[in-house]
Amino acid sequence: MAVVRGILDLLPDGRARVFLSFDLLIADIGSIRILIRDWADRYADPDRELRPIGLSYRDYVLAARQVRDTPLYQRSLDYWRQRITELRRRRSCPWPPIPPR
């Protein structure tokens, strides 16, 4: 199954319609909106330069690591670990055991 799929539908009046499908495992909705916005900008003006991103993947990784050191991250992690335990008690199909940490 494709994680990104595009279909071009040619309409009877000579116009075209583009349909896009993104698997949310590869991008969040905010990123998809940016991609579509930039695509629309380039479509409207092919010579227009794209906006600079301003961040590198390295910047993202470093920021994500910093978040892990916050109390909010720890509270969220604790909440979801507890929630998984509760959901597994109610399960109707088998789940693999949670590996010990």
Short mmCIF file of C-alpha atoms in Angstrom, two decimals:
data_model
loop_
_atom_site.label_atom_id
_atom_site.label_comp_id
_atom_site.label_asym_id
_atom_site.label_seq_id
_atom_site.Cartn_x
_atom_site.Cartn_y
_atom_site.Cartn_z
CA MET A 1 0.00 0.00 0.00
CA ALA A 2 1.35 3.44 -0.94
CA VAL A 3 2.00 5.98 1.81
CA VAL A 4 1.42 8.85 -0.64
CA ARG A 5 -0.95 8.55 -3.54
CA GLY A 6 -2.04 11.05 -6.15
CA ILE A 7 -4.74 10.79 -8.79
CA LEU A 8 -5.32 13.24 -11.62
CA ASP A 9 -8.94 13.32 -12.77
CA LEU A 10 -9.41 14.95 -16.19
CA LEU A 11 -12.78 16.70 -16.31
CA PRO A 12 -14.92 16.96 -19.48
CA ASP A 13 -14.39 20.72 -19.77
CA GLY A 14 -10.60 20.33 -20.02
CA ARG A 15 -9.88 21.15 -16.37
CA ALA A 16 -8.23 18.68 -14.03
CA ARG A 17 -8.77 17.78 -10.41
CA VAL A 18 -6.02 16.34 -8.20
CA PHE A 19 -6.76 13.95 -5.37
CA LEU A 20 -4.07 13.30 -2.77
CA SER A 21 -3.94 10.68 -0.07
CA PHE A 22 -1.31 10.60 2.70
CA ASP A 23 -0.78 7.84 5.22
CA LEU A 24 -0.61 9.64 8.56
CA LEU A 25 2.28 7.37 9.54
CA ILE A 26 4.58 9.51 7.38
CA ALA A 27 3.33 13.02 8.19
CA ASP A 28 1.07 14.86 10.58
CA ILE A 29 -1.78 17.06 9.40
CA GLY A 30 0.22 20.25 10.01
CA SER A 31 3.00 19.04 7.71
CA ILE A 32 0.50 17.99 5.06
CA ARG A 33 -1.11 21.44 5.18
CA ILE A 34 2.30 23.07 4.65
CA LEU A 35 3.00 20.76 1.71
CA ILE A 36 -0.35 21.54 0.10
CA ARG A 37 0.06 25.29 0.76
CA ASP A 38 3.50 25.30 -0.87
CA TRP A 39 2.23 23.26 -3.79
CA ALA A 40 -0.68 25.68 -4.32
CA ASP A 41 1.75 28.62 -4.18
CA ARG A 42 3.98 27.05 -6.85
CA TYR A 43 0.97 26.15 -8.98
CA ALA A 44 -0.28 29.74 -8.87
CA ASP A 45 3.20 31.12 -9.61
CA PRO A 46 5.72 28.54 -10.93
CA ASP A 47 8.61 31.01 -10.54
CA ARG A 48 7.84 31.72 -6.91
CA GLU A 49 10.49 30.55 -4.47
CA LEU A 50 9.45 28.33 -1.60
CA ARG A 51 9.53 29.77 1.90
CA PRO A 52 12.68 28.83 3.80
CA ILE A 53 12.07 26.11 6.36
CA GLY A 54 14.33 27.61 9.00
CA LEU A 55 14.86 24.27 10.73
CA SER A 56 16.87 21.20 9.94
CA TYR A 57 16.04 17.61 10.85
CA ARG A 58 18.86 17.87 13.40
CA ASP A 59 17.07 20.83 15.04
CA TYR A 60 13.91 18.74 15.28
CA VAL A 61 15.72 15.76 16.83
CA LEU A 62 17.44 17.96 19.42
CA ALA A 63 14.15 19.66 20.35
CA ALA A 64 12.39 16.28 20.64
CA ARG A 65 15.11 15.08 23.02
CA GLN A 66 14.71 18.18 25.18
CA VAL A 67 10.98 17.56 25.50
CA ARG A 68 11.71 14.17 27.05
CA ASP A 69 13.32 15.92 30.01
CA THR A 70 10.18 17.86 30.92
CA PRO A 71 7.67 17.03 33.69
CA LEU A 72 4.82 17.24 31.15
CA TYR A 73 6.43 14.55 29.00
CA GLN A 74 6.88 12.28 32.03
CA ARG A 75 3.28 12.80 33.18
CA SER A 76 2.03 12.04 29.66
CA LEU A 77 4.18 8.93 29.44
CA ASP A 78 2.94 7.71 32.83
CA TYR A 79 -0.66 8.39 31.81
CA TRP A 80 -0.42 6.43 28.55
CA ARG A 81 1.42 3.51 30.14
CA GLN A 82 -1.39 3.26 32.70
CA ARG A 83 -4.02 3.69 30.01
CA ILE A 84 -2.52 0.87 27.92
CA THR A 85 -2.68 -1.41 30.96
CA GLU A 86 -6.37 -0.55 31.45
CA LEU A 87 -7.19 -1.07 27.79
CA ARG A 88 -5.43 -4.42 27.71
CA ARG A 89 -7.59 -5.64 30.59
CA ARG A 90 -10.67 -4.96 28.44
CA ARG A 91 -9.29 -6.49 25.27
CA SER A 92 -11.27 -8.89 23.17
CA CYS A 93 -8.35 -10.05 21.05
CA PRO A 94 -4.86 -11.19 22.11
CA TRP A 95 -2.08 -8.61 22.40
CA PRO A 96 1.59 -9.31 22.79
CA PRO A 97 2.91 -8.75 26.33
CA ILE A 98 4.40 -5.36 27.19
CA PRO A 99 8.19 -5.78 27.35
CA PRO A 100 9.75 -4.82 30.70
CA ARG A 101 11.82 -1.64 30.80
#
